[in-house]
CSV table of C-alpha atoms in Angstrom, one decimal:
chain,number,residue,atom,x,y,z
A,15,UNK,CA,-7.1,78.1,111.8
A,16,UNK,CA,-6.5,79.4,115.3
A,17,UNK,CA,-4.8,82.7,116.0
A,18,UNK,CA,-1.6,83.0,118.0
A,19,UNK,CA,-0.5,86.1,119.9
A,20,UNK,CA,3.3,85.9,119.6
A,21,UNK,CA,5.8,88.1,121.5
A,22,UNK,CA,9.5,88.3,120.7
A,23,UNK,CA,9.2,87.8,116.9
A,24,UNK,CA,12.1,90.1,116.2
A,25,UNK,CA,14.5,87.8,118.0
A,26,UNK,CA,16.5,84.8,117.0
A,27,UNK,CA,14.0,82.2,118.4
A,28,UNK,CA,10.9,84.4,117.9
A,29,UNK,CA,11.4,85.0,114.2
A,30,UNK,CA,11.9,81.3,113.4
A,31,UNK,CA,8.8,80.5,115.6
A,32,UNK,CA,6.8,83.1,113.5
A,33,UNK,CA,7.9,81.3,110.3
A,34,UNK,CA,7.0,77.9,111.7
A,35,UNK,CA,3.6,79.0,112.9
A,36,UNK,CA,2.8,80.5,109.5
A,37,UNK,CA,4.0,77.4,107.7
A,38,UNK,CA,1.7,75.3,109.9
A,39,UNK,CA,-1.3,77.4,108.8
A,40,UNK,CA,-1.8,79.4,112.0
A,41,UNK,CA,-2.8,83.1,111.9
A,42,UNK,CA,-0.2,85.1,113.9
A,43,UNK,CA,-0.6,88.4,115.7
A,44,UNK,CA,3.0,89.5,116.3
A,45,UNK,CA,3.5,92.0,119.1
A,46,UNK,CA,6.5,94.2,118.5
A,47,UNK,CA,7.8,97.4,120.2
A,48,UNK,CA,7.8,99.8,117.3
A,49,UNK,CA,6.6,100.4,113.8
A,50,UNK,CA,10.2,100.1,112.6
A,51,UNK,CA,10.4,96.6,113.9
A,52,UNK,CA,7.0,95.8,112.4
A,53,UNK,CA,8.2,97.1,109.0
A,54,UNK,CA,11.3,94.9,109.2
A,55,UNK,CA,9.2,91.8,109.7
A,56,UNK,CA,6.8,92.7,106.8
A,57,UNK,CA,9.8,93.3,104.5
A,58,UNK,CA,11.8,90.2,105.4
A,59,UNK,CA,12.2,87.9,102.4
A,60,UNK,CA,11.3,84.8,104.4
A,61,UNK,CA,8.0,86.3,105.4
A,62,UNK,CA,7.3,87.6,101.9
A,63,UNK,CA,7.9,84.2,100.5
A,64,UNK,CA,5.2,82.7,102.6
A,65,UNK,CA,2.6,85.3,101.4
A,66,UNK,CA,0.8,85.2,104.8
A,67,UNK,CA,-1.7,87.9,103.8
A,68,UNK,CA,-4.4,88.4,106.5
A,69,UNK,CA,-2.8,85.6,108.5
A,70,UNK,CA,-0.1,87.9,109.8
A,71,UNK,CA,-1.2,90.9,111.9
A,72,UNK,CA,1.6,93.0,113.5
A,73,UNK,CA,0.6,95.1,116.5
A,74,UNK,CA,2.7,97.6,118.6
A,75,UNK,CA,3.2,97.0,122.3
A,76,UNK,CA,5.9,99.6,123.2
A,77,UNK,CA,6.4,98.5,126.8
A,78,UNK,CA,5.6,95.0,128.1
A,79,UNK,CA,6.1,96.1,131.7
A,80,UNK,CA,3.0,98.4,131.6
A,81,UNK,CA,-0.1,97.2,133.4
A,82,UNK,CA,-2.5,95.8,130.8
A,83,UNK,CA,0.0,96.1,128.0
A,84,UNK,CA,-1.4,93.1,126.2
A,85,UNK,CA,-5.1,93.5,126.9
A,86,UNK,CA,-5.8,95.4,123.7
A,87,UNK,CA,-4.0,92.9,121.4
A,88,UNK,CA,-5.1,89.5,122.9
A,89,UNK,CA,-8.7,89.8,121.7
A,90,UNK,CA,-9.6,87.0,119.3
A,91,UNK,CA,-6.5,84.9,120.0
A,92,UNK,CA,-6.7,81.3,120.9
A,93,UNK,CA,-3.1,80.8,121.9
A,94,UNK,CA,-0.2,82.8,123.2
A,95,UNK,CA,3.5,82.1,122.7
A,96,UNK,CA,5.5,84.4,125.0
A,97,UNK,CA,9.1,84.6,124.0
A,98,UNK,CA,10.0,88.3,124.6
A,99,UNK,CA,12.4,88.8,127.5
A,100,UNK,CA,15.6,90.7,128.0
A,101,UNK,CA,18.8,89.1,126.7
A,102,UNK,CA,22.4,89.6,127.7
A,103,UNK,CA,24.1,92.5,125.7
A,104,UNK,CA,27.8,91.7,125.9
A,105,UNK,CA,28.2,93.9,128.9
A,106,UNK,CA,26.5,97.0,127.7
A,107,UNK,CA,24.3,97.2,130.7
A,108,UNK,CA,25.5,98.9,133.9
A,109,UNK,CA,25.5,96.5,136.8
A,110,UNK,CA,23.6,99.0,138.9
A,111,UNK,CA,20.5,98.5,136.8
A,112,UNK,CA,20.7,94.7,136.3
A,113,UNK,CA,17.5,94.3,138.3
A,114,UNK,CA,15.5,96.9,136.3
A,115,UNK,CA,16.9,95.7,132.9
A,116,UNK,CA,16.6,91.9,133.3
A,117,UNK,CA,14.5,90.9,136.3
A,118,UNK,CA,11.6,93.4,136.3
A,119,UNK,CA,10.7,93.1,132.5
A,120,UNK,CA,11.0,89.3,132.6
A,121,UNK,CA,8.6,89.0,135.5
A,122,UNK,CA,6.2,91.8,134.5
A,123,UNK,CA,6.0,90.6,130.9
A,124,UNK,CA,5.2,87.1,131.9
A,125,UNK,CA,2.6,88.1,134.5
A,126,UNK,CA,1.1,90.6,132.0
A,127,UNK,CA,0.6,87.8,129.4
A,128,UNK,CA,-1.1,85.6,132.0
A,129,UNK,CA,-3.4,88.4,133.2
A,130,UNK,CA,-4.3,89.2,129.6
A,131,UNK,CA,-5.0,85.6,128.8
A,132,UNK,CA,-7.3,85.4,131.8
A,133,UNK,CA,-9.2,88.5,130.9
A,134,UNK,CA,-9.6,87.5,127.3
A,135,UNK,CA,-11.7,84.5,128.2
A,136,UNK,CA,-10.8,82.8,124.9
A,137,UNK,CA,-7.1,81.8,125.2
A,138,UNK,CA,-6.7,78.1,125.6
A,139,UNK,CA,-3.0,77.6,126.1
A,140,UNK,CA,0.0,79.8,126.8
A,141,UNK,CA,3.6,78.7,125.9
A,142,UNK,CA,6.3,80.5,127.8
A,143,UNK,CA,10.0,80.5,126.8
A,144,UNK,CA,12.0,79.8,129.9
A,145,UNK,CA,15.6,78.5,129.9
A,146,UNK,CA,17.7,75.7,131.3
A,147,UNK,CA,19.2,78.4,133.5
A,148,UNK,CA,15.9,78.3,135.5
A,149,UNK,CA,16.6,74.7,136.4
A,150,UNK,CA,20.3,74.6,137.3
A,151,UNK,CA,22.5,76.8,139.5
A,152,UNK,CA,24.4,79.5,137.7
A,153,UNK,CA,27.7,78.0,138.8
A,154,UNK,CA,26.7,74.8,136.9
A,155,UNK,CA,25.6,76.8,133.9
A,156,UNK,CA,29.1,78.4,133.6
A,157,UNK,CA,30.8,75.0,134.2
A,158,UNK,CA,32.2,76.0,137.6
A,159,UNK,CA,30.3,73.1,139.4
A,160,UNK,CA,29.4,69.7,138.1
A,161,UNK,CA,26.0,68.0,138.4
A,162,UNK,CA,26.1,64.2,138.9
A,163,UNK,CA,22.4,63.5,138.4
A,164,UNK,CA,20.7,64.3,135.0
A,165,UNK,CA,18.9,67.6,134.9
A,166,UNK,CA,15.2,67.0,134.9
A,167,UNK,CA,12.3,69.3,133.7
A,168,UNK,CA,10.9,69.2,137.2
A,169,UNK,CA,14.1,70.7,138.8
A,170,UNK,CA,13.8,74.1,140.4
A,171,UNK,CA,16.3,76.3,142.1
A,172,UNK,CA,16.0,79.3,144.5
A,173,UNK,CA,16.2,82.8,143.1
A,174,UNK,CA,19.5,84.6,143.4
A,175,UNK,CA,18.5,88.2,144.5
A,176,UNK,CA,21.9,89.6,143.6
A,177,UNK,CA,24.1,91.5,143.4
A,178,UNK,CA,25.0,89.8,140.2
A,179,UNK,CA,28.6,89.3,139.0
A,180,UNK,CA,27.7,89.6,135.3
A,181,UNK,CA,25.0,90.2,132.8
A,182,UNK,CA,24.8,86.5,132.2
A,183,UNK,CA,24.1,85.9,135.9
A,184,UNK,CA,21.4,88.5,135.9
A,185,UNK,CA,19.8,87.0,132.8
A,186,UNK,CA,19.8,83.6,134.4
A,187,UNK,CA,18.2,85.0,137.6
A,188,UNK,CA,15.5,86.7,135.4
A,189,UNK,CA,14.5,83.2,134.1
A,190,UNK,CA,14.3,81.8,137.6
A,191,UNK,CA,12.2,84.8,138.7
A,192,UNK,CA,9.8,84.6,135.7
A,193,UNK,CA,9.3,80.9,136.1
A,194,UNK,CA,8.6,81.2,139.9
A,195,UNK,CA,6.2,84.1,139.3
A,196,UNK,CA,4.3,82.2,136.5
A,197,UNK,CA,3.9,79.0,138.5
A,198,UNK,CA,2.8,80.9,141.6
A,199,UNK,CA,0.3,82.9,139.5
A,200,UNK,CA,-1.1,79.7,138.0
A,201,UNK,CA,-1.5,78.1,141.5
A,202,UNK,CA,-3.3,81.2,142.9
A,203,UNK,CA,-5.6,81.9,139.9
A,204,UNK,CA,-6.4,78.4,138.5
A,205,UNK,CA,-7.4,79.9,135.1
A,206,UNK,CA,-9.3,78.1,132.4
A,207,UNK,CA,-6.2,77.9,130.1
A,208,UNK,CA,-3.1,75.9,130.6
A,209,UNK,CA,0.6,76.7,130.4
A,210,UNK,CA,3.6,75.0,128.9
A,211,UNK,CA,7.2,76.0,129.9
A,212,UNK,CA,10.0,75.4,127.4
A,213,UNK,CA,13.6,75.3,128.7
A,214,UNK,CA,16.2,75.5,125.9
A,215,UNK,CA,20.0,75.2,126.6
A,216,UNK,CA,22.5,77.2,124.5
A,217,UNK,CA,20.6,77.9,121.2
A,218,UNK,CA,22.6,77.5,118.0
A,219,UNK,CA,21.5,77.9,114.4
A,220,UNK,CA,21.2,80.2,111.5
A,221,UNK,CA,19.8,83.6,112.5
A,222,UNK,CA,17.9,85.0,109.5
A,223,UNK,CA,17.6,88.4,111.1
A,224,UNK,CA,21.3,88.9,110.8
A,225,UNK,CA,22.1,91.0,107.8
A,226,UNK,CA,25.9,91.2,108.0
A,227,UNK,CA,28.7,89.1,109.5
A,228,UNK,CA,29.0,91.0,112.7
A,229,UNK,CA,25.3,90.6,113.5
A,230,UNK,CA,25.7,86.8,113.0
A,231,UNK,CA,27.8,86.8,116.2
A,232,UNK,CA,24.8,88.0,118.3
A,233,UNK,CA,23.6,85.7,121.0
A,234,UNK,CA,24.9,82.2,121.7
A,235,UNK,CA,25.8,81.8,118.1
A,236,UNK,CA,28.8,83.9,119.0
A,237,UNK,CA,30.3,80.9,120.9
A,238,UNK,CA,30.3,78.7,117.8
A,239,UNK,CA,31.5,81.5,115.6
A,240,UNK,CA,34.0,82.6,118.2
A,241,UNK,CA,35.7,79.2,118.2
A,242,UNK,CA,35.7,79.2,114.4
A,243,UNK,CA,37.3,82.7,114.4
A,244,UNK,CA,40.0,81.8,116.9
A,245,UNK,CA,38.5,83.1,120.1
A,246,UNK,CA,39.2,81.3,123.4
A,247,UNK,CA,36.4,81.1,126.0
A,248,UNK,CA,36.7,79.8,129.6
A,249,UNK,CA,34.1,77.1,130.4
A,250,UNK,CA,30.5,76.2,129.4
A,251,UNK,CA,28.3,73.2,129.9
A,252,UNK,CA,28.1,70.9,126.9
A,253,UNK,CA,24.4,71.4,126.2
A,254,UNK,CA,23.0,73.0,123.0
A,255,UNK,CA,19.9,72.9,120.9
A,256,UNK,CA,19.3,73.9,117.3
A,257,UNK,CA,17.2,77.0,116.8
A,258,UNK,CA,14.9,75.2,114.4
A,259,UNK,CA,14.1,72.6,117.1
A,260,UNK,CA,13.3,75.3,119.6
A,261,UNK,CA,11.0,77.1,117.1
A,262,UNK,CA,9.3,73.8,116.2
A,263,UNK,CA,8.7,73.0,119.8
A,264,UNK,CA,7.0,76.3,120.5
A,265,UNK,CA,4.5,75.7,117.8
A,266,UNK,CA,4.1,72.0,118.4
A,267,UNK,CA,3.4,72.8,122.1
A,268,UNK,CA,0.0,74.1,121.0
A,269,UNK,CA,-1.1,70.6,120.0
A,270,UNK,CA,-3.6,69.1,122.4
A,271,UNK,CA,-1.7,65.8,122.4
A,272,UNK,CA,1.3,67.5,124.0
A,273,UNK,CA,0.6,67.4,127.8
A,274,UNK,CA,0.6,70.9,129.3
A,275,UNK,CA,1.0,72.5,132.7
A,276,UNK,CA,4.6,71.2,132.8
A,277,UNK,CA,8.1,71.9,131.8
A,278,UNK,CA,10.1,70.5,128.8
A,279,UNK,CA,13.8,70.7,128.4
A,280,UNK,CA,15.2,71.4,124.9
A,281,UNK,CA,18.8,70.2,124.7
A,282,UNK,CA,21.2,67.6,123.5
A,283,UNK,CA,24.8,66.9,124.4
A,284,UNK,CA,27.7,68.8,122.8
A,285,UNK,CA,31.4,69.2,123.0
A,286,UNK,CA,32.3,72.8,122.1
A,287,UNK,CA,35.7,72.1,120.5
A,288,UNK,CA,34.0,69.9,118.0
A,289,UNK,CA,33.4,73.2,116.1
A,290,UNK,CA,37.0,73.0,114.8
A,291,UNK,CA,36.5,69.4,113.5
A,292,UNK,CA,33.2,70.3,111.8
A,293,UNK,CA,34.5,73.5,110.2
A,294,UNK,CA,37.7,71.7,108.9
A,295,UNK,CA,35.7,68.9,107.5
A,296,UNK,CA,32.7,70.8,106.0
A,297,UNK,CA,34.2,74.1,105.2
A,298,UNK,CA,37.8,73.2,104.2
A,299,UNK,CA,38.4,76.2,102.0
A,300,UNK,CA,36.9,78.8,104.3
A,301,UNK,CA,39.5,81.4,105.5
A,302,UNK,CA,38.8,80.8,109.2
A,303,UNK,CA,41.4,80.3,112.0
A,304,UNK,CA,39.5,77.4,113.5
A,305,UNK,CA,41.8,77.7,116.5
A,306,UNK,CA,39.4,78.8,119.2
A,307,UNK,CA,38.8,76.7,122.4
A,308,UNK,CA,36.2,76.2,125.0
A,309,UNK,CA,36.5,74.0,128.1
A,310,UNK,CA,33.4,71.8,128.0
A,311,UNK,CA,31.9,70.5,131.2
A,312,UNK,CA,29.7,67.4,130.6
A,313,UNK,CA,26.2,67.6,131.9
A,314,UNK,CA,23.5,65.0,131.5
A,315,UNK,CA,20.0,66.3,130.6
A,316,UNK,CA,16.9,64.1,130.7
A,317,UNK,CA,14.9,65.0,127.6
A,318,UNK,CA,13.0,61.7,127.3
A,319,UNK,CA,9.7,63.3,128.1
A,320,UNK,CA,10.3,66.1,125.6
A,321,UNK,CA,11.1,63.6,122.8
A,322,UNK,CA,8.1,61.5,123.6
A,323,UNK,CA,5.6,64.5,123.9
A,324,UNK,CA,6.9,66.4,120.8
A,325,UNK,CA,7.7,63.3,118.7
A,326,UNK,CA,11.1,64.4,117.4
A,327,UNK,CA,14.8,63.8,117.9
A,328,UNK,CA,17.0,66.8,118.6
A,329,UNK,CA,19.3,67.9,115.8
A,330,UNK,CA,23.0,67.1,116.6
A,331,UNK,CA,25.7,69.6,117.3
A,332,UNK,CA,27.4,69.0,113.9
A,333,UNK,CA,24.4,70.3,112.1
A,334,UNK,CA,24.1,73.3,114.5
A,335,UNK,CA,27.7,74.3,113.7
A,336,UNK,CA,27.1,73.9,109.9
A,337,UNK,CA,24.0,76.1,110.2
A,338,UNK,CA,25.8,78.9,112.1
A,339,UNK,CA,29.1,78.9,110.2
A,340,UNK,CA,27.5,78.4,106.8
A,341,UNK,CA,25.2,81.4,107.3
A,342,UNK,CA,28.1,83.5,108.6
A,343,UNK,CA,30.1,82.7,105.4
A,344,UNK,CA,27.1,83.5,103.2
A,345,UNK,CA,26.9,86.9,104.9
A,346,UNK,CA,30.6,87.6,104.7
A,347,UNK,CA,30.7,86.7,101.0
A,348,UNK,CA,27.7,88.9,100.2
A,349,UNK,CA,29.1,91.9,102.1
A,350,UNK,CA,32.6,91.6,100.6
A,351,UNK,CA,31.1,91.5,97.1
A,352,UNK,CA,28.8,94.4,97.7
A,353,UNK,CA,31.2,96.4,99.9
A,354,UNK,CA,28.5,96.9,102.5
A,355,UNK,CA,28.9,97.6,106.2
A,356,UNK,CA,26.9,96.6,109.3
A,357,UNK,CA,25.0,99.4,111.1
A,358,UNK,CA,27.4,101.4,113.3
A,359,UNK,CA,30.4,99.6,111.7
A,360,UNK,CA,33.4,101.5,110.4
A,361,UNK,CA,35.4,100.5,107.3
A,362,UNK,CA,38.2,99.4,109.7
A,363,UNK,CA,35.7,97.0,111.4
A,364,UNK,CA,34.7,95.6,108.1
A,365,UNK,CA,38.3,94.9,107.0
A,366,UNK,CA,38.7,92.8,110.2
A,367,UNK,CA,35.8,90.6,108.8
A,368,UNK,CA,35.0,89.8,112.4
A,369,UNK,CA,38.0,87.5,112.4
A,370,UNK,CA,39.6,89.1,115.5
A,371,UNK,CA,36.7,88.8,117.8
A,372,UNK,CA,37.9,88.7,121.4
């Protein structure tokens, strides 16, 4: 089977993509930043259960922004799936360095992957993880403005050069910058390989890398869990996608019957406050407040081309909620019975059981 160079395999989407690729019979060369991260992948029960043997090779790329960072690890690879890119950190990054933290690595990593693919002479297709935030203005993403026409995979927006009002805004700008850089590079270089861009909306679904309840709140899963745990948010667009669908799409994008050199939106309509209904119905005995709220702004997204090309229907919001909340409850039960703590978590934090997230 062909070999995939995969970046971002220690993230929510990347890890599920790794598992999907191995299940489909591909050989995977996973590029990670440290030996510690490599060890965590090798030791993960889901990886061990697949017994990948020689089909899983883990290589260390400490800094994706360095020139030629991927040149030594791309040899022998037929495909590249590039997922690695900085994510928002719940306001742990100083606004002064938003550009260096979000924009520069997103652009440099993407261009580095394309340059490495070109120099390899063997890579046939590159799949790049973008975001719906590269297709719609940030004000729409946060629900401040409405869009009357459906969002299309061909939509593009100008780059906001800052200053950025929040991490989320800087993250969104990084996706715009990386997409613009990649499309310009493709136009100027006309390489022998092709590129597919995937644009997921808010990604929800079980995160198998989470080892304790607090870690289950990482990323956009924190919105679903926040509502279940009584947190009130302001406004978000009603557009989500199951993590399993996103991972599946990354691997299926390698198929030659999926047209390339284009964008595909990964999303389906959601109403955030439906979390309460799903939790009350499917987890009636769970000790969860179920009192959180989010103002949902409806946004139409045209995914007809995605469903045609990838030959699947998106998993609905109810199942996304069941996946996220069910996993959280599993982790909480396990940690309560074992008396374990998350990393950097005090006994007081543990007693809170993440129930007072705010």
